[in-house]
Coordinates of C-alpha atoms in Angstrom, one line a residue:
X1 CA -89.8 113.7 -75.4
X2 CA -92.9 112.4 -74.0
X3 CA -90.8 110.4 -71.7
X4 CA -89.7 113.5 -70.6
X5 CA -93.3 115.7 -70.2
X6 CA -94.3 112.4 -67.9
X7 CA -91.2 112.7 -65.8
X8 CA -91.8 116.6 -65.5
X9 CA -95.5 116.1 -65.0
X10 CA -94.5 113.5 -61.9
X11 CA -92.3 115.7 -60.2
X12 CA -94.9 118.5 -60.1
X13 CA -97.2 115.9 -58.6
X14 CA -94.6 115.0 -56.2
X15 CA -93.4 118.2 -55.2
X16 CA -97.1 119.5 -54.3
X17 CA -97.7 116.2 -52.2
X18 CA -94.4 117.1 -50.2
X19 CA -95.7 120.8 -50.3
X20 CA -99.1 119.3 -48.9
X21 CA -97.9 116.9 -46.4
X22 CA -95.3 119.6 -45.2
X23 CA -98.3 122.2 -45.1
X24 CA -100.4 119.6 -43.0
X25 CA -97.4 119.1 -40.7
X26 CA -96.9 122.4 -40.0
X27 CA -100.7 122.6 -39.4
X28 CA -100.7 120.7 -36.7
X29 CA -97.9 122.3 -34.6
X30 CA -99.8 125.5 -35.1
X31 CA -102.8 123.5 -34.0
X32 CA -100.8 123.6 -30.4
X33 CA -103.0 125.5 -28.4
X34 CA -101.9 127.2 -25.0
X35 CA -104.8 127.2 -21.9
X36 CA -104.2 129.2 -19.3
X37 CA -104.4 128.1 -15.4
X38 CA -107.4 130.1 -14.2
X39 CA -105.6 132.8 -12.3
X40 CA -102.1 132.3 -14.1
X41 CA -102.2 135.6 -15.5
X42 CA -100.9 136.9 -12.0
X43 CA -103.1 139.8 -12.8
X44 CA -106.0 139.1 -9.9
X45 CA -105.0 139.4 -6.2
X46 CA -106.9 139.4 -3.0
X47 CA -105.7 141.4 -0.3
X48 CA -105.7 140.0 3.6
X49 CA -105.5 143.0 6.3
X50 CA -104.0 141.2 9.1
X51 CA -103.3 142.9 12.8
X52 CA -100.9 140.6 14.8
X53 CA -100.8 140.5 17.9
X54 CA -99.7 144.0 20.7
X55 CA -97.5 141.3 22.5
X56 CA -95.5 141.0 18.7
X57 CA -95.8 144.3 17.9
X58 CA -99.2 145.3 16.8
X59 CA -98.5 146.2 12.6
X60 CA -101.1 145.4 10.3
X61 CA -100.0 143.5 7.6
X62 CA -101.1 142.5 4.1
X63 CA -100.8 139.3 2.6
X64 CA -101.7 138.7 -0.7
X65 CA -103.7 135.4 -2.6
X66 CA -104.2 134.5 -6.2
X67 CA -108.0 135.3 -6.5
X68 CA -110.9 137.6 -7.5
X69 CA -109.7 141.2 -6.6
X70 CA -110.8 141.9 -3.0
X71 CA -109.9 142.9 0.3
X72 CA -110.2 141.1 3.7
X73 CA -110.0 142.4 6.5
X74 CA -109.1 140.4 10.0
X75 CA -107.4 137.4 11.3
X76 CA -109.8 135.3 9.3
X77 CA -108.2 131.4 8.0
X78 CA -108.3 132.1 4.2
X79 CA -109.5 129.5 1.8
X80 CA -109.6 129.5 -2.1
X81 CA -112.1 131.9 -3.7
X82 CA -113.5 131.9 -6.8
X83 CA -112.6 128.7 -8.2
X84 CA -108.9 129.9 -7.7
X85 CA -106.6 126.5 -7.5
X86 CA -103.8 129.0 -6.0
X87 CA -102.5 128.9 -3.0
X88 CA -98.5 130.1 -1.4
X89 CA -96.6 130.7 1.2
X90 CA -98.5 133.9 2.9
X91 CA -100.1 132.5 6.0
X92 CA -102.0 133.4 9.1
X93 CA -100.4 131.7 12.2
X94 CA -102.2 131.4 15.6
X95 CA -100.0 130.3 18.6
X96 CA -100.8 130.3 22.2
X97 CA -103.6 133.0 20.8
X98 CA -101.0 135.1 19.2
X99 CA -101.6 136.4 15.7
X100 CA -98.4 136.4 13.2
X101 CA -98.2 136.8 9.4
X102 CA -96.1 135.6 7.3
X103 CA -95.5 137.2 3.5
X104 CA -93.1 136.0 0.8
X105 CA -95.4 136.6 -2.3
X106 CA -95.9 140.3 -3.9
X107 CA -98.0 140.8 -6.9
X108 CA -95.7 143.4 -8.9
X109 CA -96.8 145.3 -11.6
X110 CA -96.2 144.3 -15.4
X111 CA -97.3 144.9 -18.9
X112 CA -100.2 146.6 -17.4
X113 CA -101.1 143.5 -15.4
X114 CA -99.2 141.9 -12.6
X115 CA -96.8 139.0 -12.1
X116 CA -96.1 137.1 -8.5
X117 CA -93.0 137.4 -6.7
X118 CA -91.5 135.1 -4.8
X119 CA -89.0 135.9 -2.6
X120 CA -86.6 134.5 0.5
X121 CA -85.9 136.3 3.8
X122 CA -85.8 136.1 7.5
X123 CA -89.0 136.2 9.2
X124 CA -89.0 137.4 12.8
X125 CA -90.9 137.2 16.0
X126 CA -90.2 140.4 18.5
X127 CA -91.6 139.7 22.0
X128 CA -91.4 143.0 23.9
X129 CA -89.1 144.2 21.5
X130 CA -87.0 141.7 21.6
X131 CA -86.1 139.1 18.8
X132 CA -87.3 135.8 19.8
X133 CA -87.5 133.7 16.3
X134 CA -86.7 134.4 13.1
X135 CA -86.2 131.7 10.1
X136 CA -85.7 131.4 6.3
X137 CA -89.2 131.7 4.4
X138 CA -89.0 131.0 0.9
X139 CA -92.1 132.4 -1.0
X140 CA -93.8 128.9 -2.9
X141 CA -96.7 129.4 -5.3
X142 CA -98.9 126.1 -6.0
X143 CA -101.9 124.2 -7.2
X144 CA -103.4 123.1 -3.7
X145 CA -104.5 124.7 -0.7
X146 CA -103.0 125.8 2.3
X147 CA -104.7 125.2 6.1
X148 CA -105.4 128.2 8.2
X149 CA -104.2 129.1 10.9
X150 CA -101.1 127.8 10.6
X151 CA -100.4 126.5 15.0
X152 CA -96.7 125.9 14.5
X153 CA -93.4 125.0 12.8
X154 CA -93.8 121.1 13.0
X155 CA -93.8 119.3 9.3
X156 CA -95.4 122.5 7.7
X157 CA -95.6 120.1 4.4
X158 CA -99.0 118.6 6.2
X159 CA -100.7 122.1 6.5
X160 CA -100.4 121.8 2.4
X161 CA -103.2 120.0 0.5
X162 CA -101.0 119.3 -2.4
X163 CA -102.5 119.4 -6.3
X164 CA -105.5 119.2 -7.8
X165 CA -107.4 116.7 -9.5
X166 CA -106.3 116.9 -13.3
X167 CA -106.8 114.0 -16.0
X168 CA -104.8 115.2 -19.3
X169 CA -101.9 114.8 -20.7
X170 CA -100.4 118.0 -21.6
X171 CA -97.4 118.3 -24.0
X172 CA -95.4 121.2 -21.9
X173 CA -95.6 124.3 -19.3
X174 CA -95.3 127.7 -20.3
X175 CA -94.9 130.8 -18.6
X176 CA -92.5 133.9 -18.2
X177 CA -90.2 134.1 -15.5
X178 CA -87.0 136.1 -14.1
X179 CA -85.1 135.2 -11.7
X180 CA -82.6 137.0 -8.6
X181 CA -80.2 134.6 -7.1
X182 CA -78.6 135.7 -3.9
X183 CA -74.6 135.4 -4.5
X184 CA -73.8 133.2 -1.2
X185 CA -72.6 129.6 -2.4
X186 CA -74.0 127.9 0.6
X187 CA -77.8 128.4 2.4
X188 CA -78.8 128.9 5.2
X189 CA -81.4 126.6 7.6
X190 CA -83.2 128.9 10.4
X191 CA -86.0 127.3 11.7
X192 CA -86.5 129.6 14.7
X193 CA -85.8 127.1 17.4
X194 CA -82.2 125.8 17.2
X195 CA -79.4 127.6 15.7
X196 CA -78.7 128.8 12.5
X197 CA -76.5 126.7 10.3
X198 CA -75.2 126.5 6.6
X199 CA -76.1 123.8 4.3
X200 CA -74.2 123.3 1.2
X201 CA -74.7 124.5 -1.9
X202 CA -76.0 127.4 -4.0
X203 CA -79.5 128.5 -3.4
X204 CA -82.1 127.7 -7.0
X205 CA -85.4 128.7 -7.8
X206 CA -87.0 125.9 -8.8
X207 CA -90.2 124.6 -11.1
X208 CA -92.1 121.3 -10.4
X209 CA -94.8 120.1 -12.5
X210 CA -96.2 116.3 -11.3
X211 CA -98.5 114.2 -12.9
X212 CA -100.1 111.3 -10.5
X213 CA -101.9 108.7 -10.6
X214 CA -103.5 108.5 -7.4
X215 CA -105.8 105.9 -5.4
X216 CA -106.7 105.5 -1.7
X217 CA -107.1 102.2 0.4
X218 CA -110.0 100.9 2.7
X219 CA -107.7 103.0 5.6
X220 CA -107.8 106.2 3.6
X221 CA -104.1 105.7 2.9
X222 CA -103.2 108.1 -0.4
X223 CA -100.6 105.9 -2.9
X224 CA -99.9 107.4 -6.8
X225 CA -97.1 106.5 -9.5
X226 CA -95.6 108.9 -11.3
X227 CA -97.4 110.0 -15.1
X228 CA -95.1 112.6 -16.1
X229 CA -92.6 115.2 -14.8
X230 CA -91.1 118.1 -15.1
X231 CA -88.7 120.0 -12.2
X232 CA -86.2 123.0 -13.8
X233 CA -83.9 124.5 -11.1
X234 CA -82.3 128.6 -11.6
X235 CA -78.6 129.3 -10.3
X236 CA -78.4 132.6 -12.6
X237 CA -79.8 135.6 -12.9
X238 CA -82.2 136.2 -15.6
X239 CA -83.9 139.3 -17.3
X240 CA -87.8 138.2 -18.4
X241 CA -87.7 135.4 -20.5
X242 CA -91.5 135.3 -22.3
X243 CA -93.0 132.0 -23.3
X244 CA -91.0 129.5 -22.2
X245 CA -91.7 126.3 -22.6
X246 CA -91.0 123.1 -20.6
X247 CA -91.7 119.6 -21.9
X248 CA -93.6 117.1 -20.0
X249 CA -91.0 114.2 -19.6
X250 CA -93.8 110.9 -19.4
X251 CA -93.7 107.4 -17.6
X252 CA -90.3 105.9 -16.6
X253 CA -87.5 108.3 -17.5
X254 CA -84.9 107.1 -14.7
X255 CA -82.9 106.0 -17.7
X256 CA -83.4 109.3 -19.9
X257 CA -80.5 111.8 -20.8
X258 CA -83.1 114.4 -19.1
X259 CA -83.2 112.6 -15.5
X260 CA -81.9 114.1 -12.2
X261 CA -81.9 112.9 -9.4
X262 CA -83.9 115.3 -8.1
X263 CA -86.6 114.4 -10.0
X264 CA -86.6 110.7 -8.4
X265 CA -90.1 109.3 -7.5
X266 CA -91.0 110.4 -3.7
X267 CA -88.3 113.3 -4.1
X268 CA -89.9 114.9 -1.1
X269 CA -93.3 114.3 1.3
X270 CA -96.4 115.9 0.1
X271 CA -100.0 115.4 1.6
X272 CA -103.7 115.4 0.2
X273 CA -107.0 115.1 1.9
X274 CA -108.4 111.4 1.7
X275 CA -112.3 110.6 1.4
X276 CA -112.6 111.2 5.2
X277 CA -111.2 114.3 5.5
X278 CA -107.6 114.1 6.8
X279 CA -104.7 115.2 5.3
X280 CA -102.3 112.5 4.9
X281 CA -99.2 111.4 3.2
X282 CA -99.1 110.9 -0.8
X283 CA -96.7 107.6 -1.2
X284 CA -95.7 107.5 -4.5
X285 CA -94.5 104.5 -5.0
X286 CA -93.2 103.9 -8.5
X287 CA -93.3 105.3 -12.4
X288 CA -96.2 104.7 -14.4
X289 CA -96.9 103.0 -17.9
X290 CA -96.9 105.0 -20.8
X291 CA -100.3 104.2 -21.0
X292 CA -101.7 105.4 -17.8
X293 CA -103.8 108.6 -17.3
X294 CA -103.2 110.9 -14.4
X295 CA -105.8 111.6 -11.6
X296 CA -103.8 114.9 -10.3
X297 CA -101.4 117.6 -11.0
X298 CA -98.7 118.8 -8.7
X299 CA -97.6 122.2 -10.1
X300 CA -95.5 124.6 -7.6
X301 CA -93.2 127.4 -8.0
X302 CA -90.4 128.8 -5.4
X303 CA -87.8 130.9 -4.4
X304 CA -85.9 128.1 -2.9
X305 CA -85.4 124.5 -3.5
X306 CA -84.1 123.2 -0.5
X307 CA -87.5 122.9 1.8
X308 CA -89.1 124.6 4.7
X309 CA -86.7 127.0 6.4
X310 CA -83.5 126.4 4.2
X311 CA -82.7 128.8 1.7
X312 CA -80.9 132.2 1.2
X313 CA -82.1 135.6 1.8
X314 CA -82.4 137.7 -1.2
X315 CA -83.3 134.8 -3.7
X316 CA -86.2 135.6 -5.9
X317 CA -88.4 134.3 -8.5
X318 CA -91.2 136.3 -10.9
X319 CA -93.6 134.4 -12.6
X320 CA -96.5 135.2 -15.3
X321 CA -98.7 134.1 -17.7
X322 CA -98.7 130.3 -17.0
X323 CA -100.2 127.8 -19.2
X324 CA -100.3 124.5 -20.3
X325 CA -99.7 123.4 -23.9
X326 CA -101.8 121.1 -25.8

């Protein structure tokens, strides 16, 4: 019997260290803690007041940045306000002295708030009336900065000071997001100055999030491995779907069930301003150890995932509320 009481009296003991050890688990998931991106509430937007130019047309046009609330007014080159790390796709351009705007982000109303839409269309140029260019413009929200005024259609990737410095390790994204995909199985490039063709394949929205390690020559050459990735692509429509979450995939996964190949290292050519000023090339070169620490963060959001003037009309992509998790 007393065999017995000793036996019971362990098994209590056992069961409330489980219980405890369980408890203390769950503890620390709930110890998880979500920080927003300054600004990735979507709910704070300055507004540019642009007039192009008679020989276009004349409109004024608004374009729209991730900022404190405020309105511009002019054909002033816009740079980040606030300590806003947002910039996108709306743009002042000034060729030959003509003033053109371009807009592919809307803040829309949500919740009370707003979200950013992104979407893809035709922008075109009317000379007298006539059209004289028009090409695909996806709408691209990002951590970087964008170069104004924007003097032509050559390698638009180097008006883009891509990232920002950024030396965690965060365990996923989150954010809400809905997406609109336009029903044509192929896109479309349109860059204004040759003719349009198709380019195979349905149009995605499409999420990157890059960690880099990143470190600059004697030259002022720009070279970074890869920390840790994340890229999600959309081919369906969704309604909102509310915090999601997206795990940060870390160091060499080439090998990993989760590897595409568009997540390869140097999947496409980004730029960042060097010690001297000039925005140059960032050659990543390689995956990282497990060990290593990131210098910058890459994060960008668009309508379209095949590059500058390839997409199709009618894509769209919402996004709110993003965050990283802890």
């Amino acid at each position: 019997m007393i065999m017995v009481k000793q036996e019971k009296h362990l098994f209590i003991k056992l069961f409330i260290l489980w219980a405890v050890l369980l408890s203390c688990q769950l503890q620390v998931v709930n110890c998880q803690t979500v920080e927003p991106i300054p600004f990735g509430d979507m709910d704070q937007w300055v507004v540019r007041e642009i007039k192009e130019s008679g020989v276009i047309g004349g409109k004024t046009k608004l374009l729209y940045e991730l900022g404190p609330i405020d309105t511009i007014r002019g054909a002033e080159a816009y740079s980040n306000r606030g300590g806003s790390p947002w910039a996108n796709s709306n743009v002042l351009a000034k060729v030959g002295g003509v003033v053109k705007t371009n807009t592919s982000v809307f803040p829309e109303e949500r919740n009370g708030g707003y979200c950013a839409r992104m979407e893809t269309r035709y922008e075109s140029v009317k000379v007298l009336g006539l059209v004289d260019i028009e090409v695909i413009a996806a709408g691209s929200v990002y951590l970087g900065e964008m170069f104004e005024p924007i003097k032509g259609t050559k390698n638009p990737m180097a008006m883009l000071n891509c990232g920002i410095p950024f030396t965690r390790k965060p365990l996923a994204l989150k954010l809400d997001y809905k997406v609109k995909v336009a029903p044509e199985p192929n896109r479309i490039r349109s860059t204004g100055f040759s003719r349009k063709s198709a380019v195979e394949g349905k149009d995605e929205a499409i999420i990157i999030l890059i960690l880099q390690k990143r470190w600059e020559d004697k030259e002022g050459n720009i070279y970074a491995k890869r920390v840790g990735t994340i890229v999600e692509r959309f081919n369906k429509d969704t309604g909102w779907v509310n915090g999601a979450e997206y795990p940060v995939l870390y160091g060499d996964i080439s090998d990993s069930p989760e590897f595409k190949p568009y997540m390869k290292i140097q999947d496409e050519e980004r730029y960042a301003l060097n010690s001297k000023g000039k925005n140059v090339p960032i050659q990543e070169i390689g995956w990282a150890e497990d060990s290593d620490e990131p210098t910058h963060m890459i994060l960008h959001f668009a309508s379209s995932h095949g590059g500058a003037y390839i997409g199709s009309p009618g894509n769209t992509f919402w996004i709110d509320n993003v965050g990283l998790v802890f």
